[in-house]
Short mmCIF file of C-alpha atoms and ligand atoms in Angstrom, two decimals:
data_model
loop_
_atom_site.label_atom_id
_atom_site.label_comp_id
_atom_site.label_asym_id
_atom_site.label_seq_id
_atom_site.Cartn_x
_atom_site.Cartn_y
_atom_site.Cartn_z
CA UNK A 27 -176.13 -40.93 -89.84
CA UNK A 28 -178.67 -39.90 -87.20
CA UNK A 29 -182.16 -39.88 -88.68
CA UNK A 30 -185.33 -38.54 -87.05
CA UNK A 31 -188.35 -40.40 -88.46
CA UNK A 32 -191.59 -38.63 -87.42
CA UNK A 33 -194.91 -40.35 -86.66
CA UNK A 34 -194.16 -44.05 -86.68
CA UNK A 35 -197.16 -44.28 -84.35
CA UNK A 36 -200.22 -42.01 -84.32
CA UNK A 37 -201.27 -40.15 -81.15
CA UNK A 38 -204.05 -42.74 -80.63
CA UNK A 39 -201.55 -45.62 -80.96
CA UNK A 40 -199.17 -43.96 -78.49
CA UNK A 41 -202.07 -43.58 -76.01
CA UNK A 42 -202.95 -47.25 -76.48
CA UNK A 43 -199.36 -48.33 -75.76
CA UNK A 44 -199.13 -46.06 -72.74
CA UNK A 45 -202.35 -47.40 -71.21
CA UNK A 46 -201.10 -50.98 -71.61
CA UNK A 47 -197.62 -50.18 -70.28
CA UNK A 48 -199.02 -48.56 -67.13
CA UNK A 49 -199.90 -51.96 -65.66
CA UNK A 50 -197.09 -53.96 -67.33
CA UNK A 51 -194.88 -56.50 -65.53
CA UNK A 52 -191.65 -54.47 -65.51
CA UNK A 53 -188.36 -56.28 -64.92
CA UNK A 54 -184.78 -55.15 -64.31
CA UNK A 55 -183.37 -53.79 -67.61
CA UNK A 56 -180.19 -55.82 -67.25
CA UNK A 57 -182.00 -58.92 -68.61
CA UNK A 58 -180.89 -57.98 -72.15
CA UNK A 59 -177.61 -56.21 -71.39
CA UNK A 60 -174.16 -57.44 -72.36
CA UNK A 61 -171.38 -57.74 -69.77
CA UNK A 62 -170.07 -54.16 -69.99
CA UNK A 63 -173.42 -52.46 -70.44
CA UNK A 64 -174.99 -54.35 -67.51
CA UNK A 65 -172.71 -52.31 -65.24
CA UNK A 66 -174.12 -49.03 -66.60
CA UNK A 67 -177.77 -49.97 -67.07
CA UNK A 68 -180.38 -48.86 -64.53
CA UNK A 69 -183.91 -49.01 -65.91
CA UNK A 70 -187.01 -51.16 -66.25
CA UNK A 71 -187.86 -53.36 -69.20
CA UNK A 72 -190.45 -55.84 -70.44
CA UNK A 73 -189.18 -59.39 -70.88
CA UNK A 74 -188.84 -60.44 -74.52
CA UNK A 75 -191.25 -63.29 -73.85
CA UNK A 76 -193.88 -61.00 -72.28
CA UNK A 77 -197.07 -61.24 -74.39
CA UNK A 78 -197.54 -57.47 -74.01
CA UNK A 79 -194.11 -56.81 -75.59
CA UNK A 80 -195.14 -59.03 -78.48
CA UNK A 81 -198.55 -57.33 -78.88
CA UNK A 82 -197.14 -53.78 -78.80
CA UNK A 83 -194.11 -54.88 -80.82
CA UNK A 84 -196.42 -55.96 -83.65
CA UNK A 85 -197.96 -52.47 -83.61
CA UNK A 86 -194.51 -50.88 -83.87
CA UNK A 87 -193.46 -53.22 -86.70
CA UNK A 88 -196.64 -52.35 -88.58
CA UNK A 89 -195.82 -48.63 -88.21
CA UNK A 90 -192.28 -49.24 -89.49
CA UNK A 91 -193.49 -51.22 -92.48
CA UNK A 92 -195.77 -48.35 -93.56
CA UNK A 93 -193.10 -45.67 -93.26
CA UNK A 94 -191.10 -44.84 -96.40
CA UNK A 95 -188.58 -42.63 -94.56
CA UNK A 96 -187.76 -45.49 -92.21
CA UNK A 97 -187.29 -47.82 -95.17
CA UNK A 98 -185.07 -45.33 -97.05
CA UNK A 99 -182.92 -44.67 -93.97
CA UNK A 100 -182.56 -48.24 -92.69
CA UNK A 101 -182.93 -50.42 -95.81
CA UNK A 102 -183.99 -53.14 -93.36
CA UNK A 103 -183.28 -56.77 -93.97
CA UNK A 104 -184.42 -57.92 -90.54
CA UNK A 105 -185.79 -56.11 -87.50
CA UNK A 106 -185.32 -57.38 -83.95
CA UNK A 107 -188.68 -57.76 -82.15
CA UNK A 108 -189.21 -54.36 -80.46
CA UNK A 109 -188.50 -54.16 -76.73
CA UNK A 110 -189.96 -51.68 -74.24
CA UNK A 111 -188.36 -49.79 -71.39
CA UNK A 112 -189.09 -47.22 -68.73
CA UNK A 113 -186.81 -44.83 -66.84
CA UNK A 114 -188.00 -43.03 -63.71
CA UNK A 115 -186.80 -41.96 -60.25
CA UNK A 116 -183.31 -40.97 -61.44
CA UNK A 117 -182.77 -44.09 -63.57
CA UNK A 118 -180.23 -43.86 -66.41
CA UNK A 119 -178.09 -45.91 -68.78
CA UNK A 120 -174.42 -44.86 -68.81
CA UNK A 121 -172.12 -44.85 -71.83
CA UNK A 122 -172.09 -48.15 -73.73
CA UNK A 123 -172.03 -49.69 -77.21
CA UNK A 124 -174.83 -52.07 -78.23
CA UNK A 125 -173.94 -55.74 -78.77
CA UNK A 126 -172.95 -56.45 -82.38
CA UNK A 127 -175.04 -59.63 -82.54
CA UNK A 128 -178.41 -60.23 -80.87
CA UNK A 129 -180.25 -63.45 -80.19
CA UNK A 130 -184.00 -63.17 -79.86
CA UNK A 131 -185.25 -65.08 -76.82
CA UNK A 132 -188.91 -64.82 -77.85
CA UNK A 133 -188.28 -67.28 -80.68
CA UNK A 134 -189.80 -64.96 -83.33
CA UNK A 135 -186.50 -64.70 -85.21
CA UNK A 136 -184.34 -67.77 -84.48
CA UNK A 137 -181.34 -66.62 -86.56
CA UNK A 138 -178.88 -64.25 -84.86
CA UNK A 139 -179.18 -60.65 -86.06
CA UNK A 140 -176.24 -58.31 -86.81
CA UNK A 141 -177.08 -54.90 -85.33
CA UNK A 142 -176.25 -52.31 -88.01
CA UNK A 143 -178.70 -49.72 -86.68
CA UNK A 144 -180.15 -48.96 -83.27
CA UNK A 145 -183.60 -47.43 -82.96
CA UNK A 146 -185.44 -45.64 -80.17
CA UNK A 147 -189.17 -44.94 -80.52
CA UNK A 148 -190.25 -42.32 -77.98
CA UNK A 149 -193.55 -43.09 -76.21
CA UNK A 150 -193.51 -40.14 -73.76
CA UNK A 151 -193.89 -36.49 -74.76
CA UNK A 152 -190.82 -34.35 -73.93
CA UNK A 153 -192.76 -32.27 -71.37
CA UNK A 154 -193.75 -35.37 -69.37
CA UNK A 155 -190.24 -35.86 -67.95
CA UNK A 156 -186.99 -34.06 -67.19
CA UNK A 157 -183.65 -35.52 -68.27
CA UNK A 158 -183.81 -38.78 -70.23
CA UNK A 159 -182.02 -37.40 -73.30
CA UNK A 160 -180.54 -40.02 -75.60
CA UNK A 161 -176.94 -38.82 -75.98
CA UNK A 162 -175.04 -40.13 -78.98
CA UNK A 163 -171.35 -39.59 -79.68
CA UNK A 164 -170.10 -39.57 -83.23
CA UNK A 165 -167.19 -38.06 -85.12
CA UNK A 166 -168.99 -34.69 -85.18
CA UNK A 167 -169.43 -34.54 -81.40
CA UNK A 168 -172.26 -35.20 -78.97
CA UNK A 169 -175.95 -35.14 -79.87
CA UNK A 170 -178.74 -34.86 -77.28
CA UNK A 171 -182.00 -36.27 -78.59
CA UNK A 172 -185.50 -36.03 -77.12
CA UNK A 173 -188.29 -36.54 -79.66
CA UNK A 174 -192.09 -36.18 -79.63
CA UNK A 175 -194.06 -39.29 -78.65
CA UNK A 176 -194.52 -41.54 -81.68
CA UNK A 177 -191.26 -40.42 -83.35
CA UNK A 178 -188.21 -42.61 -83.95
CA UNK A 179 -184.48 -42.01 -83.89
CA UNK A 180 -182.28 -44.23 -86.06
CA UNK A 181 -178.54 -44.20 -85.34
CA UNK A 182 -175.53 -46.41 -86.06
CA UNK A 183 -175.40 -49.27 -83.55
CA UNK A 184 -171.62 -48.82 -83.50
CA UNK A 185 -171.90 -45.44 -81.73
CA UNK A 186 -171.20 -44.87 -78.05
CA UNK A 187 -174.40 -43.62 -76.41
CA UNK A 188 -176.20 -43.18 -73.10
CA UNK A 189 -179.53 -42.15 -71.59
CA UNK A 190 -179.37 -39.29 -69.08
CA UNK A 191 -181.01 -39.72 -65.64
CA UNK A 192 -184.77 -39.11 -65.60
CA UNK A 193 -185.22 -36.68 -62.71
CA UNK A 194 -188.98 -36.02 -63.06
CA UNK A 195 -191.82 -38.12 -64.47
CA UNK A 196 -191.25 -41.27 -66.51
CA UNK A 197 -189.77 -41.90 -69.94
CA UNK A 198 -191.33 -44.80 -71.85
CA UNK A 199 -189.80 -45.99 -75.12
CA UNK A 200 -189.53 -48.88 -77.50
CA UNK A 201 -186.06 -49.87 -78.69
CA UNK A 202 -184.74 -52.42 -81.14
CA UNK A 203 -182.07 -53.13 -83.73
CA UNK A 204 -182.02 -53.51 -87.48
CA UNK A 205 -179.84 -55.60 -89.73
CA UNK A 206 -179.64 -53.63 -92.95
CA UNK A 207 -179.34 -54.84 -96.53
CA UNK A 208 -176.44 -52.34 -96.67
CA UNK A 209 -174.04 -52.93 -93.80
CA UNK A 210 -171.90 -49.80 -94.16
CA UNK A 211 -173.31 -46.59 -92.64
CA UNK A 212 -171.63 -44.34 -95.25
CA UNK A 213 -173.00 -46.36 -98.17
CA UNK A 214 -176.47 -46.36 -96.62
CA UNK A 215 -176.22 -42.57 -96.25
CA UNK A 216 -175.38 -42.16 -99.95
CA UNK A 217 -178.39 -44.26 -100.94
CA UNK A 218 -180.63 -42.30 -98.55
CA UNK A 219 -179.53 -38.95 -100.01
CA UNK A 220 -180.10 -40.23 -103.55
CA UNK A 221 -183.54 -41.54 -102.57
CA UNK A 222 -184.60 -38.27 -100.92
CA UNK A 223 -183.32 -36.22 -103.89
CA UNK A 224 -185.19 -38.45 -106.36
CA UNK A 225 -188.40 -38.17 -104.32
CA UNK A 226 -188.05 -34.39 -104.18
CA UNK A 227 -187.40 -34.05 -107.92
CA UNK A 228 -190.23 -36.48 -108.72
CA UNK A 229 -192.60 -34.32 -106.68
CA UNK A 230 -191.47 -31.33 -108.79
CA UNK A 231 -192.90 -27.79 -108.60
CA UNK A 232 -194.35 -26.97 -105.21
CA UNK A 233 -193.53 -30.48 -103.92
CA UNK A 234 -189.77 -29.93 -104.32
CA UNK A 235 -188.02 -29.08 -101.08
CA UNK A 236 -186.44 -25.60 -100.93
CA UNK A 237 -184.06 -24.56 -98.16
CA UNK A 238 -184.48 -21.32 -96.19
CA UNK A 239 -181.57 -19.92 -98.21
CA UNK A 240 -183.57 -20.46 -101.41
CA UNK A 241 -181.30 -23.30 -102.60
CA UNK A 242 -182.81 -26.39 -104.14
CA UNK A 243 -182.46 -29.11 -101.47
CA UNK A 244 -182.29 -31.95 -104.03
CA UNK A 245 -179.47 -30.25 -105.92
CA UNK A 246 -177.53 -29.79 -102.70
CA UNK A 247 -178.01 -33.48 -101.76
CA UNK A 248 -176.97 -34.67 -105.22
CA UNK A 249 -173.86 -32.48 -105.12
CA UNK A 250 -173.04 -34.05 -101.74
CA UNK A 251 -173.50 -37.57 -103.13
CA UNK A 252 -171.22 -36.75 -106.08
CA UNK A 253 -168.43 -35.49 -103.83
CA UNK A 254 -168.81 -38.28 -101.30
CA UNK A 255 -168.56 -40.90 -104.05
CA UNK A 256 -165.57 -39.08 -105.55
CA UNK A 257 -163.97 -39.08 -102.08
CA UNK A 258 -164.40 -42.89 -101.95
CA UNK A 259 -163.22 -43.66 -105.45
CA UNK A 260 -160.68 -40.96 -106.38
CA UNK A 261 -156.92 -41.55 -106.10
CA UNK A 262 -155.20 -38.18 -106.02
NI1 LIG B 320 -177.84 -48.93 -76.21
#
């Protein structure tokens, strides 16, 4: 599942991060790349041990911890300390798959982390740069993603993905991985749909989500959950 989570950071928090990142000590992005992805990776990144990465990372983690949509979509068990990158002057990251296991060099989380989900938090507004789309391949095809500053994309870490060349301006982002309490993407999706439907029905009346077609969104989600569970459990 690809999930857009709006407003992890406020506009003021994005501005704060951007001001700090302007004078940051940027390093070659290959410092955290695996063997295959190092060949495709051309960008700038803050070292995991950089105090600025740790300061801004704490801000991002605080935003994640307050966000119920993030929790419902990721069901996080552990979150890798957020990293920060910048693409400019034609920089890009070709097709790759993220490492299945990450070791945190900052020492904040000494245990290795299994990457169930990848996350990109956009810190540049879409009109500040050309190119720079996060392109994700899944069984439904190719998805080009470019979100407002402060918004997050969650996607399965197992997916093949890339970042298109940034041909104008600069694209700043935070990125990190999540080990989920629920390892399987399909199972996590079922729980997310149930959660969203319950929230919608609990809100009731004007709070309940209605689709443009007039259908009740919660009913549609619950029907989907029923059939997706039946698909898992039925022998026909
Ligand atoms: Ni990646």
